[in-house]
Each structure stands twice: as structure tokens, then as C-alpha cells.
Amino acid sequence: MNQDELKAQVGRAALDYVVDGELIGVGTGSTVDCFIDALAASGRRIAGAVSSSVASAARLNAHGIRVLEAGEVEALPVYIDGADEIDPRGFMIKGGGAALTREKIVADLAECFVCIADASKLVDVLGRFALPVEVVPMAARRIARRFAALGGQARVRQGVTTDNGLIILDVSGLAITDPLALETEVNQWPGVVTVGVFARHRASLCLLGTPEGVRTLRF
Ligand code: 5RP
């Protein structure tokens, strides 16, 4: 099975966590695209979706699935999203698709975060994937210097403006042994909108696509 087939496999498996008649939170990325397509093909009846990006909202709309604004709902039973890396405790790096801020907002509404990922995303220690951080442009250099003091090299992601009109720094060279501490620290830095460490909003469970089938990791 290639990576696309593994993503399709977990996209379908995530249907088991969709609650009929309820709203669902929907993330962003190629794995989530597989889930959206599987949801549409399944004919399952849901009340609608809250999306973490313009791109996912467009895909949901194209399938005729009603999309609500995050501000219109008080809670979601389930949020389904991918990850760039996930560790054995359910901590994640997200934001490869530049949607991390809205992803954290929608995840915050959800009682259960179901991460869907192919097996290449499971790592012992987060940080091989450059950590995305959404920032206000005038603070970018100061934030880059702060990361340098932690041993990281921050680069502005070229040609990308987020759905919020901001920029992304990708920070390489970090070994994130304490995700909660790093998230807490970086959240204090002026100009940081969202850091792509999902520790406070870690996965409740992960559906991991492997050639032998879907593994369910519970955290
Ligand atoms: C977008 C994300 C995605 O979940 C992450 O990049 C994984 O994407 P893909 O499913 O395409 O591998 O965080 O901001």
C-alpha cells in the first residue's frame, strides 16, 4: 500500500467516530480530504460540520455538507484531523497545511480529537518535521531569535499567507521532549498567534494507517 492508500484507509475508518445527527469538526489536509470524501460517499446523516480551513469548507460544501462557523456552536462531540507528527502520548505537530490556528480553535470545541494519519507520522520524539508557528509579521524576527536560543532555526514559509492573513515560521532543529512545556512557553511570546505543538489539545486517539490495517492508538 502506498501513502495515499494508507490515508484513504484511515479516512474511511474515521467514519466509525461520526455521530449520526450531530455536528462534526473537520480538520485540514490530504488525509482529511479522504475523510470528507468518505463521509460524503457514506450517505451518513449529520447535522453539519465546523471546518478548520477555507479549503476544507469548500470541499465539504462541494459535497453538499452544511458548514457552520465555529462561533455558532458551543461544543462538538468529535473533531477529525490529520497530523504532521504524533508521538506515543498523542502529542502532535500540526500546521503543515498552514491551518494550525483554526485547527486548534475547532479542536478546543471538541470532546474527542480523532487523529487520522499514515504510519510515517508516528515518531518517538516530535521535531523532525519543522514546527509551524503562525505569527504576526512584525514579530517574526524577534520570534526567530527566541527559537535560535532554544536551538531551532526559523524560516518564513515562502508564498504562504494563512486564512487569517498572517505568515508561518517553520522551525527546524528542535527535539521536543516536553511538548506541553514548549507550547506553554511559545504561547507567551508576543506576536505568536499559534504554535503548531498540540499538547493541550492532543489526540484522544489515533487511527494509524499501516500496510497490515488500521491500528487504533488510545491516549
Ligand atoms: C494542516 C495540518 C494537517 O493535518 C497536516 O499537515 C497533515 O496533512 P496531511 O494529511 O496532508 O499529511 O496540520 O495544517
PDB file of N, CA, C and O and ligand atoms in Angstrom, residues 3 7 27-33 52 79 81-85 93-101 103 116-118 121 129 132 157 198, ligand 1:
ATOM      1  N   GLN A   3       1.334   5.571   0.338  1.00  0.00           N
ATOM      2  CA  GLN A   3       0.900   6.510   1.373  1.00  0.00           C
ATOM      3  C   GLN A   3      -0.533   7.003   1.121  1.00  0.00           C
ATOM      4  O   GLN A   3      -1.319   7.160   2.056  1.00  0.00           O
ATOM      5  N   LYS A   7      -3.735   6.725   3.640  1.00  0.00           N
ATOM      6  CA  LYS A   7      -4.570   7.875   4.037  1.00  0.00           C
ATOM      7  C   LYS A   7      -6.043   7.587   3.753  1.00  0.00           C
ATOM      8  O   LYS A   7      -6.921   7.905   4.570  1.00  0.00           O
ATOM      9  N   GLY A  27     -10.884  18.800  10.136  1.00  0.00           N
ATOM     10  CA  GLY A  27      -9.582  19.436  10.004  1.00  0.00           C
ATOM     11  C   GLY A  27      -9.211  19.740   8.562  1.00  0.00           C
ATOM     12  O   GLY A  27     -10.086  19.978   7.716  1.00  0.00           O
ATOM     13  N   THR A  28      -7.914  19.685   8.297  1.00  0.00           N
ATOM     14  CA  THR A  28      -7.395  20.138   7.004  1.00  0.00           C
ATOM     15  C   THR A  28      -6.251  19.224   6.559  1.00  0.00           C
ATOM     16  O   THR A  28      -5.490  18.733   7.392  1.00  0.00           O
ATOM     17  N   GLY A  29      -6.160  19.026   5.251  1.00  0.00           N
ATOM     18  CA  GLY A  29      -5.030  18.266   4.707  1.00  0.00           C
ATOM     19  C   GLY A  29      -5.490  17.133   3.814  1.00  0.00           C
ATOM     20  O   GLY A  29      -6.690  16.891   3.647  1.00  0.00           O
ATOM     21  N   SER A  30      -4.518  16.419   3.254  1.00  0.00           N
ATOM     22  CA  SER A  30      -4.853  15.381   2.282  1.00  0.00           C
ATOM     23  C   SER A  30      -5.538  14.185   2.947  1.00  0.00           C
ATOM     24  O   SER A  30      -6.393  13.535   2.330  1.00  0.00           O
ATOM     25  N   THR A  31      -5.187  13.878   4.204  1.00  0.00           N
ATOM     26  CA  THR A  31      -5.844  12.762   4.892  1.00  0.00           C
ATOM     27  C   THR A  31      -7.294  13.129   5.223  1.00  0.00           C
ATOM     28  O   THR A  31      -8.211  12.317   5.062  1.00  0.00           O
ATOM     29  N   VAL A  32      -7.472  14.359   5.658  1.00  0.00           N
ATOM     30  CA  VAL A  32      -8.842  14.831   5.936  1.00  0.00           C
ATOM     31  C   VAL A  32      -9.661  14.875   4.644  1.00  0.00           C
ATOM     32  O   VAL A  32     -10.863  14.559   4.665  1.00  0.00           O
ATOM     33  N   ASP A  33      -9.039  15.228   3.538  1.00  0.00           N
ATOM     34  CA  ASP A  33      -9.772  15.204   2.255  1.00  0.00           C
ATOM     35  C   ASP A  33     -10.345  13.805   2.007  1.00  0.00           C
ATOM     36  O   ASP A  33     -11.482  13.653   1.537  1.00  0.00           O
ATOM     37  N   SER A  52     -11.924  23.675   9.741  1.00  0.00           N
ATOM     38  CA  SER A  52     -10.740  24.405  10.210  1.00  0.00           C
ATOM     39  C   SER A  52     -10.037  25.187   9.104  1.00  0.00           C
ATOM     40  O   SER A  52      -8.967  25.739   9.343  1.00  0.00           O
ATOM     41  N   TYR A  79     -13.797  15.761  16.758  1.00  0.00           N
ATOM     42  CA  TYR A  79     -13.023  16.518  15.764  1.00  0.00           C
ATOM     43  C   TYR A  79     -12.079  15.534  15.072  1.00  0.00           C
ATOM     44  O   TYR A  79     -11.367  14.777  15.747  1.00  0.00           O
ATOM     45  N   ASP A  81      -8.951  15.094  12.404  1.00  0.00           N
ATOM     46  CA  ASP A  81      -7.914  15.861  11.719  1.00  0.00           C
ATOM     47  C   ASP A  81      -6.655  15.005  11.579  1.00  0.00           C
ATOM     48  O   ASP A  81      -6.467  14.015  12.296  1.00  0.00           O
ATOM     49  N   GLY A  82      -5.803  15.404  10.674  1.00  0.00           N
ATOM     50  CA  GLY A  82      -4.518  14.740  10.460  1.00  0.00           C
ATOM     51  C   GLY A  82      -3.444  15.332  11.358  1.00  0.00           C
ATOM     52  O   GLY A  82      -3.724  16.134  12.263  1.00  0.00           O
ATOM     53  N   ALA A  83      -2.210  14.933  11.102  1.00  0.00           N
ATOM     54  CA  ALA A  83      -1.072  15.471  11.858  1.00  0.00           C
ATOM     55  C   ALA A  83       0.179  15.332  10.997  1.00  0.00           C
ATOM     56  O   ALA A  83       0.236  14.486  10.103  1.00  0.00           O
ATOM     57  N   ASP A  84       1.147  16.168  11.295  1.00  0.00           N
ATOM     58  CA  ASP A  84       2.446  16.035  10.627  1.00  0.00           C
ATOM     59  C   ASP A  84       3.327  15.055  11.391  1.00  0.00           C
ATOM     60  O   ASP A  84       4.118  14.328  10.788  1.00  0.00           O
ATOM     61  N   GLU A  85       3.192  15.057  12.709  1.00  0.00           N
ATOM     62  CA  GLU A  85       3.838  14.043  13.552  1.00  0.00           C
ATOM     63  C   GLU A  85       2.933  13.792  14.759  1.00  0.00           C
ATOM     64  O   GLU A  85       2.247  14.704  15.236  1.00  0.00           O
ATOM     65  N   ILE A  93       2.602  17.495  16.188  1.00  0.00           N
ATOM     66  CA  ILE A  93       2.941  18.705  15.425  1.00  0.00           C
ATOM     67  C   ILE A  93       1.917  18.790  14.312  1.00  0.00           C
ATOM     68  O   ILE A  93       1.668  17.804  13.608  1.00  0.00           O
ATOM     69  N   LYS A  94       1.331  19.989  14.167  1.00  0.00           N
ATOM     70  CA  LYS A  94       0.384  20.240  13.094  1.00  0.00           C
ATOM     71  C   LYS A  94       0.684  21.594  12.458  1.00  0.00           C
ATOM     72  O   LYS A  94       1.412  22.395  13.016  1.00  0.00           O
ATOM     73  N   GLY A  95       0.116  21.825  11.290  1.00  0.00           N
ATOM     74  CA  GLY A  95       0.297  23.106  10.623  1.00  0.00           C
ATOM     75  C   GLY A  95       1.034  23.028   9.304  1.00  0.00           C
ATOM     76  O   GLY A  95       1.295  24.052   8.672  1.00  0.00           O
ATOM     77  N   GLY A  96       1.326  21.780   8.871  1.00  0.00           N
ATOM     78  CA  GLY A  96       1.968  21.631   7.568  1.00  0.00           C
ATOM     79  C   GLY A  96       1.136  22.245   6.455  1.00  0.00           C
ATOM     80  O   GLY A  96       1.660  22.694   5.434  1.00  0.00           O
ATOM     81  N   GLY A  97      -0.170  22.285   6.666  1.00  0.00           N
ATOM     82  CA  GLY A  97      -1.076  22.897   5.693  1.00  0.00           C
ATOM     83  C   GLY A  97      -1.453  24.320   6.061  1.00  0.00           C
ATOM     84  O   GLY A  97      -2.381  24.894   5.470  1.00  0.00           O
ATOM     85  N   ALA A  98      -0.727  24.883   7.041  1.00  0.00           N
ATOM     86  CA  ALA A  98      -0.888  26.297   7.449  1.00  0.00           C
ATOM     87  C   ALA A  98      -2.226  26.604   8.108  1.00  0.00           C
ATOM     88  O   ALA A  98      -2.587  27.767   8.248  1.00  0.00           O
ATOM     89  N   ALA A  99      -2.944  25.550   8.554  1.00  0.00           N
ATOM     90  CA  ALA A  99      -4.279  25.779   9.122  1.00  0.00           C
ATOM     91  C   ALA A  99      -4.286  25.648  10.646  1.00  0.00           C
ATOM     92  O   ALA A  99      -5.354  25.526  11.254  1.00  0.00           O
ATOM     93  N   LEU A 100      -3.111  25.692  11.258  1.00  0.00           N
ATOM     94  CA  LEU A 100      -2.998  25.320  12.679  1.00  0.00           C
ATOM     95  C   LEU A 100      -3.854  26.153  13.618  1.00  0.00           C
ATOM     96  O   LEU A 100      -4.399  25.627  14.598  1.00  0.00           O
ATOM     97  N   THR A 101      -4.021  27.449  13.348  1.00  0.00           N
ATOM     98  CA  THR A 101      -4.789  28.287  14.286  1.00  0.00           C
ATOM     99  C   THR A 101      -6.249  27.854  14.314  1.00  0.00           C
ATOM    100  O   THR A 101      -6.822  27.614  15.386  1.00  0.00           O
ATOM    101  N   GLU A 103      -7.355  25.049  13.317  1.00  0.00           N
ATOM    102  CA  GLU A 103      -7.408  23.659  13.796  1.00  0.00           C
ATOM    103  C   GLU A 103      -7.463  23.624  15.325  1.00  0.00           C
ATOM    104  O   GLU A 103      -8.224  22.842  15.917  1.00  0.00           O
ATOM    105  N   ILE A 116      -6.119  11.156  12.354  1.00  0.00           N
ATOM    106  CA  ILE A 116      -6.009  10.146  11.292  1.00  0.00           C
ATOM    107  C   ILE A 116      -4.692  10.390  10.568  1.00  0.00           C
ATOM    108  O   ILE A 116      -4.403  11.506  10.127  1.00  0.00           O
ATOM    109  N   ALA A 117      -3.875   9.338  10.477  1.00  0.00           N
ATOM    110  CA  ALA A 117      -2.530   9.529   9.934  1.00  0.00           C
ATOM    111  C   ALA A 117      -1.993   8.227   9.374  1.00  0.00           C
ATOM    112  O   ALA A 117      -2.334   7.146   9.859  1.00  0.00           O
ATOM    113  N   ASP A 118      -1.139   8.338   8.372  1.00  0.00           N
ATOM    114  CA  ASP A 118      -0.437   7.137   7.923  1.00  0.00           C
ATOM    115  C   ASP A 118       0.740   6.881   8.868  1.00  0.00           C
ATOM    116  O   ASP A 118       1.151   7.775   9.611  1.00  0.00           O
ATOM    117  N   LYS A 121       3.793   9.035  10.222  1.00  0.00           N
ATOM    118  CA  LYS A 121       3.649  10.205  11.106  1.00  0.00           C
ATOM    119  C   LYS A 121       3.974   9.879  12.572  1.00  0.00           C
ATOM    120  O   LYS A 121       4.104  10.791  13.384  1.00  0.00           O
ATOM    121  N   PHE A 129       9.922  16.951  11.839  1.00  0.00           N
ATOM    122  CA  PHE A 129       9.132  17.830  10.969  1.00  0.00           C
ATOM    123  C   PHE A 129       9.266  19.248  11.523  1.00  0.00           C
ATOM    124  O   PHE A 129       9.065  19.476  12.724  1.00  0.00           O
ATOM    125  N   PRO A 132       5.609  24.334  12.627  1.00  0.00           N
ATOM    126  CA  PRO A 132       4.962  25.540  12.098  1.00  0.00           C
ATOM    127  C   PRO A 132       4.489  26.454  13.237  1.00  0.00           C
ATOM    128  O   PRO A 132       3.969  25.977  14.248  1.00  0.00           O
ATOM    129  N   ARG A 157       7.838  30.634   5.791  1.00  0.00           N
ATOM    130  CA  ARG A 157       7.344  29.803   4.699  1.00  0.00           C
ATOM    131  C   ARG A 157       6.999  30.706   3.526  1.00  0.00           C
ATOM    132  O   ARG A 157       6.126  31.576   3.642  1.00  0.00           O
ATOM    133  N   PHE A 198       0.552  20.567  19.457  1.00  0.00           N
ATOM    134  CA  PHE A 198      -0.777  20.296  20.016  1.00  0.00           C
ATOM    135  C   PHE A 198      -0.580  19.390  21.222  1.00  0.00           C
ATOM    136  O   PHE A 198      -0.593  18.156  21.106  1.00  0.00           O
TER     137      PHE A 198
HETATM  138  C1  5RP B   1      -2.745  21.186   8.263  1.00  0.00           C
HETATM  139  C2  5RP B   1      -2.358  20.057   9.141  1.00  0.00           C
HETATM  140  C3  5RP B   1      -2.505  18.676   8.581  1.00  0.00           C
HETATM  141  O1  5RP B   1      -3.297  17.933   9.432  1.00  0.00           O
HETATM  142  C4  5RP B   1      -1.141  18.050   8.468  1.00  0.00           C
HETATM  143  O2  5RP B   1      -0.301  18.890   7.707  1.00  0.00           O
HETATM  144  C5  5RP B   1      -1.227  16.663   7.814  1.00  0.00           C
HETATM  145  O3  5RP B   1      -1.576  16.806   6.471  1.00  0.00           O
HETATM  146  P1  5RP B   1      -1.717  15.578   5.505  1.00  0.00           P
HETATM  147  O4  5RP B   1      -2.922  14.827   5.927  1.00  0.00           O
HETATM  148  O5  5RP B   1      -1.862  16.205   4.133  1.00  0.00           O
HETATM  149  O6  5RP B   1      -0.463  14.740   5.601  1.00  0.00           O
HETATM  150  O7  5RP B   1      -1.947  20.196  10.259  1.00  0.00           O
HETATM  151  O8  5RP B   1      -2.437  22.418   8.852  1.00  0.00           O
END
